[in-house]
XYZ file of N, CA, C and O in Angstrom:
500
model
N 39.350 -18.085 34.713
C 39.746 -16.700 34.915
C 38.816 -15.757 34.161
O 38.674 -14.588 34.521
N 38.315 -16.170 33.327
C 37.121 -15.398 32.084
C 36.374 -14.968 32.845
O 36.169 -13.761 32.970
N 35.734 -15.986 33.601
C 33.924 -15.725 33.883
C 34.372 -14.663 35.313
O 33.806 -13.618 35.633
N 35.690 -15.397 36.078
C 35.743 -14.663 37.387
C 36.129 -13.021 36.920
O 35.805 -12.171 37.749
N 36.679 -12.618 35.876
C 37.102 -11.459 36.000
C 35.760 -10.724 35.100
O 35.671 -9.505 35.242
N 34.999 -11.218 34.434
C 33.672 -10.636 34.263
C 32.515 -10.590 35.314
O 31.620 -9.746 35.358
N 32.687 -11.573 36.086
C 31.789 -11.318 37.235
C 32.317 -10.456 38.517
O 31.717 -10.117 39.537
N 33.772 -10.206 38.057
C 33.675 -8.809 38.892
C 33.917 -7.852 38.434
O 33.763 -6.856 39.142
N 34.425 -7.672 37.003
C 33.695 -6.561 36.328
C 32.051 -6.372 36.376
O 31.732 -5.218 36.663
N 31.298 -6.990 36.224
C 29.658 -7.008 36.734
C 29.696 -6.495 37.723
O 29.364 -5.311 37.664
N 30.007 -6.908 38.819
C 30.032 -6.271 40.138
C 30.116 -4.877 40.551
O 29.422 -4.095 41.201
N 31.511 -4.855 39.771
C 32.040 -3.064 39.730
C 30.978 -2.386 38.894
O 30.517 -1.295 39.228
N 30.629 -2.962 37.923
C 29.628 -1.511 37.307
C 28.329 -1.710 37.784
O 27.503 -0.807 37.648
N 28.011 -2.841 38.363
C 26.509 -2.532 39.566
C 26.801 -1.666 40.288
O 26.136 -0.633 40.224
N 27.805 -1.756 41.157
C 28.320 -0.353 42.572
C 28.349 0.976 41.885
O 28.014 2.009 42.465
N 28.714 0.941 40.764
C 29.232 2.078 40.108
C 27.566 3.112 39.664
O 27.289 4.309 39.749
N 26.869 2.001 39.240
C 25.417 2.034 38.843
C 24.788 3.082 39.894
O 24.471 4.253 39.689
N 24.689 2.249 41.200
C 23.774 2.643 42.353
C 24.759 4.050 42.749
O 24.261 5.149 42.993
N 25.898 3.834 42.755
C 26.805 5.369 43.115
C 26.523 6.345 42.351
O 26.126 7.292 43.030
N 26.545 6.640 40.903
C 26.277 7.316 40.181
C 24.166 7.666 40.008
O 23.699 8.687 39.503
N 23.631 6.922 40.375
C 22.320 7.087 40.834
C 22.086 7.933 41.846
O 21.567 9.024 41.611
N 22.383 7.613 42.933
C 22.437 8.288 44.018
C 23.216 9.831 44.333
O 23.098 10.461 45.383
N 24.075 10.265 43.074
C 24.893 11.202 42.674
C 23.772 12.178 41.974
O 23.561 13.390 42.017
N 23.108 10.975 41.255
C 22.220 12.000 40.132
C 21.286 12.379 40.693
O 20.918 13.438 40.184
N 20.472 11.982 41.765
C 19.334 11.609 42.641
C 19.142 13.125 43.279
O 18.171 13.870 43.416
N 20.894 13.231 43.680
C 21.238 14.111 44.740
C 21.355 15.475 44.235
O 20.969 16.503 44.790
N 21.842 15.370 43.297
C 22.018 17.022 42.075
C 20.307 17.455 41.704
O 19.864 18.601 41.633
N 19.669 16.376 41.537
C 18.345 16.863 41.145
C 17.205 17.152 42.520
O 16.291 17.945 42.292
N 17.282 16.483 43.960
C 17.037 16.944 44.560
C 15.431 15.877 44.419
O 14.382 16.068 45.035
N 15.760 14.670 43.312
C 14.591 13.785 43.690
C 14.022 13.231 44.952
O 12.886 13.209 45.427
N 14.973 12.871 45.265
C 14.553 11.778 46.947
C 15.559 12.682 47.979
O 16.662 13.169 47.732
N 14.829 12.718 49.118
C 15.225 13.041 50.442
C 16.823 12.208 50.665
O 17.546 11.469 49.996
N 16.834 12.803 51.942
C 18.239 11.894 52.287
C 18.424 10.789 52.842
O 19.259 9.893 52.721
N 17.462 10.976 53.521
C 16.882 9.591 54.296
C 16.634 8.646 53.642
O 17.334 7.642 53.774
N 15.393 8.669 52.588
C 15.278 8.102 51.457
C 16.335 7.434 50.771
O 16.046 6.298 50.395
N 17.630 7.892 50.475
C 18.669 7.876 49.560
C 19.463 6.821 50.385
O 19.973 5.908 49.736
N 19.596 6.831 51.451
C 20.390 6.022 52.777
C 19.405 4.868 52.635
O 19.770 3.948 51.903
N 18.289 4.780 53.184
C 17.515 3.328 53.114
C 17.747 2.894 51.788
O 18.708 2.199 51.458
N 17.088 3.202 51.222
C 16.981 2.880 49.490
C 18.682 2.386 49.831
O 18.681 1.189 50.115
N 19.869 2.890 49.868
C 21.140 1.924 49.486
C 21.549 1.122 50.302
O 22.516 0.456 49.931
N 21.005 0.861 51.699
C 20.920 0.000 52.493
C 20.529 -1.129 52.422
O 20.981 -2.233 52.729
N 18.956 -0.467 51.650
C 18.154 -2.304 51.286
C 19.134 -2.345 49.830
O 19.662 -3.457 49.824
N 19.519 -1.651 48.751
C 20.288 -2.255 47.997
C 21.134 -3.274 48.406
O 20.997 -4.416 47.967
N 22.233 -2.892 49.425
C 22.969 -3.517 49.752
C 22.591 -4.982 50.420
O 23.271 -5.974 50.157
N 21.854 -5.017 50.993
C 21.224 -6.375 51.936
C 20.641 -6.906 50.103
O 21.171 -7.931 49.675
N 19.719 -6.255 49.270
C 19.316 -7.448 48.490
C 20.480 -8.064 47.527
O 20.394 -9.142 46.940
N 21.757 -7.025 47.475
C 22.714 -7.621 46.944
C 23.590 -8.980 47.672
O 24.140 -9.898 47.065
N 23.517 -8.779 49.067
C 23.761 -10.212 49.417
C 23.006 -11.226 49.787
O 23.506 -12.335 49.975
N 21.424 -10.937 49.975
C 20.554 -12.233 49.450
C 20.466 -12.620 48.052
O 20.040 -13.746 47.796
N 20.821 -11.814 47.088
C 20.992 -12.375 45.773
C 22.036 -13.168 45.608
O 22.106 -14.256 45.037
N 23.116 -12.332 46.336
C 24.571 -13.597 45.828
C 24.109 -14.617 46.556
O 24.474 -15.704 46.110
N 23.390 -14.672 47.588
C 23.542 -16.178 48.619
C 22.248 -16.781 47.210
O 22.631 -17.418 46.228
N 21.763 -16.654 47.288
C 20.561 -16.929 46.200
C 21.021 -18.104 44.979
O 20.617 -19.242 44.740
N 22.388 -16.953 44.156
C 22.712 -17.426 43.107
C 23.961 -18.223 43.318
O 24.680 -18.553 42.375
N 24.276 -18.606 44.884
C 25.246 -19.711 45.242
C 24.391 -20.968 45.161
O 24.786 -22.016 44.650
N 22.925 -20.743 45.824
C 21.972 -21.974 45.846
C 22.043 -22.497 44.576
O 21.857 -23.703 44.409
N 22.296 -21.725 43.612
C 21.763 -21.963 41.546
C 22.601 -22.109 41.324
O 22.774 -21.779 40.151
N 23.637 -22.550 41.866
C 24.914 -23.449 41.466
C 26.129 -21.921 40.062
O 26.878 -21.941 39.085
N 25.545 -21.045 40.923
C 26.191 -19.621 40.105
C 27.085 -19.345 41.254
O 26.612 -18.718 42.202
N 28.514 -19.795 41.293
C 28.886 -19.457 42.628
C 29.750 -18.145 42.139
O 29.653 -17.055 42.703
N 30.537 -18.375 41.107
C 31.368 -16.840 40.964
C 30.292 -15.546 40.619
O 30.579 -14.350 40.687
N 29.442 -15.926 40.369
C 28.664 -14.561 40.141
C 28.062 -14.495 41.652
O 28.210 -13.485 42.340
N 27.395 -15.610 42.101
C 27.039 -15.000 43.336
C 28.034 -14.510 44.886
O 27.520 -13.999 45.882
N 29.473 -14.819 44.731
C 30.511 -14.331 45.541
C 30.637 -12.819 45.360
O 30.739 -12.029 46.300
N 30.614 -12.321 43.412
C 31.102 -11.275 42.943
C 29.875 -10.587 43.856
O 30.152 -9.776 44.740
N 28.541 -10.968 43.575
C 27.200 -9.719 44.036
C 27.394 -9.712 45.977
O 26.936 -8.646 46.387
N 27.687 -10.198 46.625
C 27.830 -11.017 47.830
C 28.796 -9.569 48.217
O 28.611 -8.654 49.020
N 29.957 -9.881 47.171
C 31.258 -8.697 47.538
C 30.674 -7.705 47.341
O 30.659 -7.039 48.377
N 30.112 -7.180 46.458
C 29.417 -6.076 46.081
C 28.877 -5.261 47.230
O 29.115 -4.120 47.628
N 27.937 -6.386 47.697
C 26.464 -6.049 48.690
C 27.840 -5.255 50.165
O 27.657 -4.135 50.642
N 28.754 -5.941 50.478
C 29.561 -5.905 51.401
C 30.183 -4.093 50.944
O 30.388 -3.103 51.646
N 30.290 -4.299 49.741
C 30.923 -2.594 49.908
C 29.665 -1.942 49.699
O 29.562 -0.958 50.432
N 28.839 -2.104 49.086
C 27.688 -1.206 49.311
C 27.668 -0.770 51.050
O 28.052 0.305 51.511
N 27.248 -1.647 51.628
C 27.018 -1.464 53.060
C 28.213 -0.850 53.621
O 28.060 0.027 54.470
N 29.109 -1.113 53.342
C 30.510 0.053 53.880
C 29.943 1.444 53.676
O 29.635 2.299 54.506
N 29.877 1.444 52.148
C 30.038 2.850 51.861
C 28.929 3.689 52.088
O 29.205 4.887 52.033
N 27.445 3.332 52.389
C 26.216 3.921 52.547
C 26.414 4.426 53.894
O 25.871 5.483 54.216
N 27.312 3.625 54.910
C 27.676 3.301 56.116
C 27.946 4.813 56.255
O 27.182 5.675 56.690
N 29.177 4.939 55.800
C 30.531 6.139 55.315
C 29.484 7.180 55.017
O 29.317 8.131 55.780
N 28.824 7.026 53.991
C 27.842 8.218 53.588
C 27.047 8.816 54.511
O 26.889 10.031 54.631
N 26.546 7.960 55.161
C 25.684 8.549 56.569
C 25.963 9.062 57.289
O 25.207 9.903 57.775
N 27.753 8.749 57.974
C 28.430 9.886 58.938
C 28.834 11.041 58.498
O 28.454 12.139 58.902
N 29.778 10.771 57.481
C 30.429 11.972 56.851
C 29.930 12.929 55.913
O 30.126 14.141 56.002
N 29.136 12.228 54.811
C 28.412 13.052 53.885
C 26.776 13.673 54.614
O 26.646 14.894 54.533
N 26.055 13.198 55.024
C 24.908 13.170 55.212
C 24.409 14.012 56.852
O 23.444 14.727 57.119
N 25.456 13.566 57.609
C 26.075 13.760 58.857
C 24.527 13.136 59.875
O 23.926 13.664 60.811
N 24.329 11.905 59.197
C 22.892 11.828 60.551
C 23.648 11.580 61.760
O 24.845 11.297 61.803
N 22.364 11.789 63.353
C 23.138 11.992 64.336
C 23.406 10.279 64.898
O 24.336 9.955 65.637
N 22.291 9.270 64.313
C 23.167 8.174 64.759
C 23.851 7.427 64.350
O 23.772 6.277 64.781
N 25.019 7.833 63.130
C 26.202 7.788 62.639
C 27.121 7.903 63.447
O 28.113 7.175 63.448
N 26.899 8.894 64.293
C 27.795 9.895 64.845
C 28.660 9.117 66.340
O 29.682 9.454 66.938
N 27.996 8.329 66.481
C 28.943 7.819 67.635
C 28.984 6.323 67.531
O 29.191 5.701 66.489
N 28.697 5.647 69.093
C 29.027 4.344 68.588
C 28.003 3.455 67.791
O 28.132 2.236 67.670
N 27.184 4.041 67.371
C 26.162 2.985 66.770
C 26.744 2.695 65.446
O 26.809 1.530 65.054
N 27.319 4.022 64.485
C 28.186 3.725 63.450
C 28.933 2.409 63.995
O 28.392 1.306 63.923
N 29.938 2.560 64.428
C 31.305 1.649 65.061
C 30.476 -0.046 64.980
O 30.896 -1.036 64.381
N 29.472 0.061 65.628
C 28.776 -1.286 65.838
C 28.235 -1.853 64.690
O 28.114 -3.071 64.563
N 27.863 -0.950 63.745
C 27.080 -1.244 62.787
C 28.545 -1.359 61.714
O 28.241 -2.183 60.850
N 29.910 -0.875 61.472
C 30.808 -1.251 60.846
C 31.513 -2.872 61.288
O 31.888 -3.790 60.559
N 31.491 -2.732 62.854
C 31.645 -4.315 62.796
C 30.319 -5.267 62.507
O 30.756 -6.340 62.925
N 29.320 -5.472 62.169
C 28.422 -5.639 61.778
C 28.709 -6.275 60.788
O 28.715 -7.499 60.655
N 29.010 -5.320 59.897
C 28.787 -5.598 58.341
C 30.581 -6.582 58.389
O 30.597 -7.726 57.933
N 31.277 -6.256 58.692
C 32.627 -6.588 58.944
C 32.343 -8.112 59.330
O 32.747 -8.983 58.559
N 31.710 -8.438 60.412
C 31.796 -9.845 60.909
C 31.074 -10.763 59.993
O 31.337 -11.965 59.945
N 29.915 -10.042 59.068
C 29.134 -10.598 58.230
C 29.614 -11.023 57.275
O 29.220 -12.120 56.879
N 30.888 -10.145 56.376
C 31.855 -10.495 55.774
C 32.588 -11.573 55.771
O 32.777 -12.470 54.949
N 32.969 -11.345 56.813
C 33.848 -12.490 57.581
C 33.211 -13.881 57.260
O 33.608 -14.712 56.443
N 31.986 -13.949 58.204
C 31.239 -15.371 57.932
C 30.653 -15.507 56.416
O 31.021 -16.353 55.601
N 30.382 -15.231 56.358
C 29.865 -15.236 54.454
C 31.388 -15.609 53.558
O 31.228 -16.316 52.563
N 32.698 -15.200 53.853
C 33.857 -15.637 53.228
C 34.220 -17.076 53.778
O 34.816 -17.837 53.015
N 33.844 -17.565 55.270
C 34.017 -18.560 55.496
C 33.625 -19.741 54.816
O 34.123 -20.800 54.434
N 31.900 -18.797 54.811
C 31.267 -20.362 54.506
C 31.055 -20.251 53.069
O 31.124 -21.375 52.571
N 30.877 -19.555 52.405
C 31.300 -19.691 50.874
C 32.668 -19.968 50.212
O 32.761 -20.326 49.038
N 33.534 -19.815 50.887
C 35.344 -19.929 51.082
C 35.263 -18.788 49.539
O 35.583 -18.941 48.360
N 34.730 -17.781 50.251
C 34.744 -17.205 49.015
C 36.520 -16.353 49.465
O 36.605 -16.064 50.659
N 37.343 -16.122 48.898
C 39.000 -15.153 49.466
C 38.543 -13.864 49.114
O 38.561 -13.042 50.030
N 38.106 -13.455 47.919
C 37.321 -11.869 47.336
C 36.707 -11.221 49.235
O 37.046 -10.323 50.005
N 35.635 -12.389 49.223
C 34.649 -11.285 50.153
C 35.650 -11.282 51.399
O 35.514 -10.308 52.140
N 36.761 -12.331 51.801
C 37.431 -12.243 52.775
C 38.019 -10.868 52.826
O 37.737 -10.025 53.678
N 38.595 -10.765 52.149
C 39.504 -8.970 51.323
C 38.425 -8.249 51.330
O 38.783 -7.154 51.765
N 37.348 -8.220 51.111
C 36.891 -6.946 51.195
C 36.233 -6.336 52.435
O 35.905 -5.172 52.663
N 36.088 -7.966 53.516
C 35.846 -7.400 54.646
C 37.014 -6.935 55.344
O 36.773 -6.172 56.279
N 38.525 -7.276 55.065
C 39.674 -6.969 55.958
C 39.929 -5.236 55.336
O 40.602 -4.425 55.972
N 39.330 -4.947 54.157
C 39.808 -3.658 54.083
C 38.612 -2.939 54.275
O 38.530 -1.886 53.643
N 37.544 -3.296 55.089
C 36.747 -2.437 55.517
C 37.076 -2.211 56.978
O 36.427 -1.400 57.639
């Protein structure tokens, strides 16, 4: 129970990390918007080649916790693009496709890791 509830405390303050980055990013007017969307996109994808990574290295609760991570990253950059950002191909069904996307990816990644975390975090996306 130790390591699992520190490796998703880890988790939470990585998301928290890149959120609050991208907050600060945005007040200062460093990077474009576009910019700000890719940039947390590929975050998100290298957060779940890392967890698959650190399942290979026999790190399986840390690599489920980054795995879950990568999964809400990609929700929420998702979210950011329609609503905050308002790009136009958010705006219809390419969003929708690209939420089951990340959703089905979830899905299989909880299967085959039997990870239950990433299962939950794809059912509440």
């Amino acid at each position: 129970m130790g390591v699992r509830l520190f490796a998703y405390a880890g988790g939470l303050m990585l998301l928290l990390a890149v959120g609050y980055f991208l907050i600060y990013s945005i007040d200062h007017g460093w990077i474009p918007r576009a910019a700000r969307a890719a940039m947390a996109f590929l975050a998100g994808a290298g957060l779940l080649v890392g967890g698959l990574w650190s399942i290979r290295r026999s790190f399986v609760t840390t690599g489920q916790s980054l795995v879950g991570t990568g999964i809400v990253v990609l929700y929420t950059v998702t979210a950011a693009c329609r609503h905050y950002y308002g790009f136009p191909f958010f705006q219809g069904p390419a969003a929708a496709a690209l939420l089951i996307l990340i959703t089905a990816t979830a899905f299989l990644l909880s299967v085959r890791l039997d990870a239950q975390a990433v299962a939950i975090i794809g059912l509440l996306g």
